[in-house]
XYZ file of C-alpha atoms in Angstrom:
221
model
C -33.266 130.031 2.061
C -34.965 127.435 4.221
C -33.898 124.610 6.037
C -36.699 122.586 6.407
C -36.292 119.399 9.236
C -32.450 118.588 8.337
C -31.221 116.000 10.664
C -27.584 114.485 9.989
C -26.287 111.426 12.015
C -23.127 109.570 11.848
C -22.918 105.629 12.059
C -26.867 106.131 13.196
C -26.015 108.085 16.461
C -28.127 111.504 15.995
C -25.413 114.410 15.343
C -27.659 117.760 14.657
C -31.002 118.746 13.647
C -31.979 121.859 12.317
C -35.101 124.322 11.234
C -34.306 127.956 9.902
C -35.106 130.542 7.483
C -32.528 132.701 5.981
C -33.901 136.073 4.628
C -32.172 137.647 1.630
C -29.119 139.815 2.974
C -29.186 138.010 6.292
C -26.662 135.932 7.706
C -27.467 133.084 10.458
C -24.784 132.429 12.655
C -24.434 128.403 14.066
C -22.044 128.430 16.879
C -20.834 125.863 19.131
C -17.824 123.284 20.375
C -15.905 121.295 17.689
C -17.458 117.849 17.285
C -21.058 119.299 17.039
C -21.545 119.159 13.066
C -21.601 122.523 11.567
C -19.223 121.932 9.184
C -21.277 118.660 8.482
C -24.480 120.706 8.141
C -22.716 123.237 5.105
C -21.341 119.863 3.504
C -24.817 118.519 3.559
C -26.425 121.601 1.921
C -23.498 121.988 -0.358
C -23.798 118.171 -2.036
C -20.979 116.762 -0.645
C -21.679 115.191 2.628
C -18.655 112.528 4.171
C -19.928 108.528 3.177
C -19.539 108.485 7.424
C -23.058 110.974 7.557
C -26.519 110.399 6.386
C -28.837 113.072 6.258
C -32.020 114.037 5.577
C -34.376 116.965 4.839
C -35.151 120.127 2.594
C -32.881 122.899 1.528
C -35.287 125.052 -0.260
C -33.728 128.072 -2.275
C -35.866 130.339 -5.052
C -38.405 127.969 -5.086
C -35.989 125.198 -6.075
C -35.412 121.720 -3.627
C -31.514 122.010 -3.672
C -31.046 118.478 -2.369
C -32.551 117.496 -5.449
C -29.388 118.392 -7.199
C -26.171 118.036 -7.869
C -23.354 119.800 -6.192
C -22.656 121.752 -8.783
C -25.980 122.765 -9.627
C -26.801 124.123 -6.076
C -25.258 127.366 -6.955
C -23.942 128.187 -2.976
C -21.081 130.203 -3.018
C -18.459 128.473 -0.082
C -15.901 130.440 1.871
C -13.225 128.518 3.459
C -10.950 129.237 6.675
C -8.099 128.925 3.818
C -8.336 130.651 0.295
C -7.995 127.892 -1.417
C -6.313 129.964 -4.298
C -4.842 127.539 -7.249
C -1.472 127.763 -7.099
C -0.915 127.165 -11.136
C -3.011 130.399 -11.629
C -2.726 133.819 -11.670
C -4.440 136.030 -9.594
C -7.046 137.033 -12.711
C -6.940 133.719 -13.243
C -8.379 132.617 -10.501
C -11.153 135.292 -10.812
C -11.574 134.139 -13.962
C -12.372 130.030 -12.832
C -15.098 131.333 -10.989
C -17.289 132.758 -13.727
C -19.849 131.581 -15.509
C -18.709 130.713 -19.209
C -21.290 132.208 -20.635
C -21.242 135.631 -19.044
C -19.100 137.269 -21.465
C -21.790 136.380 -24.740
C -23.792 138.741 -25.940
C -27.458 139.110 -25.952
C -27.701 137.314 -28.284
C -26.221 133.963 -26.716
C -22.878 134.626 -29.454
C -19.405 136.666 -29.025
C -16.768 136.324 -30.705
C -13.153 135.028 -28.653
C -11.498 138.590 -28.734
C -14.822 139.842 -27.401
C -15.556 137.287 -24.452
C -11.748 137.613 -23.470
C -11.680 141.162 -23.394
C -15.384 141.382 -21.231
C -13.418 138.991 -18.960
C -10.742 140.856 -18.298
C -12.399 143.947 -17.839
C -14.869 142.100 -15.128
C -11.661 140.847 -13.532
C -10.466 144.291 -13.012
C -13.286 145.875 -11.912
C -13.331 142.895 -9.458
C -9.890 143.929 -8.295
C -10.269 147.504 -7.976
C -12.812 146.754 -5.793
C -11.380 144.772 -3.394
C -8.303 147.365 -3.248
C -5.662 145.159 -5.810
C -6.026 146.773 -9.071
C -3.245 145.981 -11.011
C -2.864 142.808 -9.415
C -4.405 140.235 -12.288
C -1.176 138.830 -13.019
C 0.853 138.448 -9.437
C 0.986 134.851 -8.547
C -1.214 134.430 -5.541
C 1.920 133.140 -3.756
C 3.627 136.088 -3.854
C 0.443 137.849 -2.040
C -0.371 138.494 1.925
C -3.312 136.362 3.949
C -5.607 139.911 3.472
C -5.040 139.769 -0.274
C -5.467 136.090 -0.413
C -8.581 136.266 1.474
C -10.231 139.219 -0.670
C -9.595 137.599 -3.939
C -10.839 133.962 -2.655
C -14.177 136.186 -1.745
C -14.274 137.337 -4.807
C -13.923 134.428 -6.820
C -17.137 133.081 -5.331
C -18.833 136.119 -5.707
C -18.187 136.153 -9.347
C -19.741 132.588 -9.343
C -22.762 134.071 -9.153
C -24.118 132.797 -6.041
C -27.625 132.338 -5.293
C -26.698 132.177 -1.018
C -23.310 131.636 0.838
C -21.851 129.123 3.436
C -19.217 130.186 5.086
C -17.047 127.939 7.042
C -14.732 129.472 9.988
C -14.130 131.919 7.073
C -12.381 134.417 9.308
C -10.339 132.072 11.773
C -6.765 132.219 10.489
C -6.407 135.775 9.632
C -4.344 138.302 12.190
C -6.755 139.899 14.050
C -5.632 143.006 12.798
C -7.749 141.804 9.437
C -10.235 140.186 10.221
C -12.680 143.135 11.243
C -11.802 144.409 7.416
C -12.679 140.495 6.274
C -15.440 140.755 8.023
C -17.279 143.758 7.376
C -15.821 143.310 3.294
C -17.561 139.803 3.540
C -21.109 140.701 5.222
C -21.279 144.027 3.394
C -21.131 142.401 -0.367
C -23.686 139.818 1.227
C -26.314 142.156 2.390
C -25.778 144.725 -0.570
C -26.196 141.240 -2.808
C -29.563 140.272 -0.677
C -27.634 136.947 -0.384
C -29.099 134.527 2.181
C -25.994 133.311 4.219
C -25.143 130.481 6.659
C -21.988 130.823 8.781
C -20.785 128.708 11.099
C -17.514 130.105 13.776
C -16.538 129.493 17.614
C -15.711 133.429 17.295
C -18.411 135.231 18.919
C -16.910 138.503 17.721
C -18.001 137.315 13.984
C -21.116 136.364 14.892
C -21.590 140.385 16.531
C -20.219 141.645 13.349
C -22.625 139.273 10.734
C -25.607 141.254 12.812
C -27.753 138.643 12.485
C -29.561 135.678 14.543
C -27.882 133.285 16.228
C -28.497 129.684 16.990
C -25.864 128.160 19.395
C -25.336 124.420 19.238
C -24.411 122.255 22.128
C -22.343 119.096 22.091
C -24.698 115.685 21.808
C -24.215 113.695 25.099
């Protein structure tokens, strides 16, 4: 992924600027004080930038101008510092939402109902077991801990079917007894994926454990 010249201001006062490539597998670590716009910069490559910004520049992904698109044509998976889990949903359920509809068709671009459903389900579980909750596609999500919360909002996007990642403090309200198991279950899946990945964090720790280079951003005067 490249980010080629982005500059985002607010009300015309220059917030950031950035140039960086993002190698497949590698995640680039933004760090620096609140106020400074990383969280700006993901909405901005995501599609969904604040009326209060205006930005500019390239965000170049598989040969493809994303800022060309729509949001939801970007294809970025987006990990929050909170799940984000619907509440109204199951746990497969919410695995479920984040696959593509037509994943479950045949070659042949047809399936029958009983077919697509049961493909589903069987991707959902596989999902689970991997993340350590098999068995768990029909707990309410309320009913489950931060860890478990966290692991199935990572797998959600990953089911999406994510071309690159953004991931947003994604490690900042879990006990620190988890988040070295967040951590490592999050960069793991995005360098076995070959996922280009932009995080942004005030935790240097996550930025140790992501492995990868680091650009630290200092407050505008």
């Amino acid at each position: 992924m490249i980010l080629e010249d982005i500059r985002i201001d607010q009300g015309g006062r220059p917030l950031l600027s950035l140039d960086a490539r993002i190698a497949p597998g590698e995640v680039l670590t933004l760090m620096g004080p609140s106020g400074v716009g990383k969280s700006t910069l993901l909405a901005y490559l995501a599609g969904f930038l604040a009326p209060a910004f205006t930005g500019q520049g390239r965000v170049l992904l598989n040969d493809s101008d994303l800022t060309r698109l729509p949001a939801e044509a970007r294809q970025l998976g987006l990990l929050f510092q909170d799940p984000l889990l619907f509440p109204h949903l199951s746990v497969g359920g919410n695995l479920a939402f984040g696959m593509p509809r037509k994943e479950s068709l045949n070659a042949s671009g047809k399936g029958s109902r009983k077919e697509t459903r049961r493909a589903r389900h069987e991707k959902i579980e596989a999902a689970l077991e991997e993340i350590g909750m098999a068995g768990f596609a029909d707990r309410d999500p309320t009913t489950l801990s931060g860890g478990q919360r966290s692991r199935v909002a990572l797998m959600r996007v990953l089911l999406s079917k994510p071309c690159a990642m953004l991931l947003d403090e994604p490690f900042s309200k879990l006990d620190a007894s988890l988040r070295q198991e967040m951590r490592s279950l999050v960069f793991t899946r995005v360098q076995r994926l070959g996922l280009p990945a932009l995080m942004v964090t005030h935790d240097a720790a996550d930025a140790k454990a992501a492995g990868g280079p680091v650009i630290e951003l200092g407050a505008q005067p």
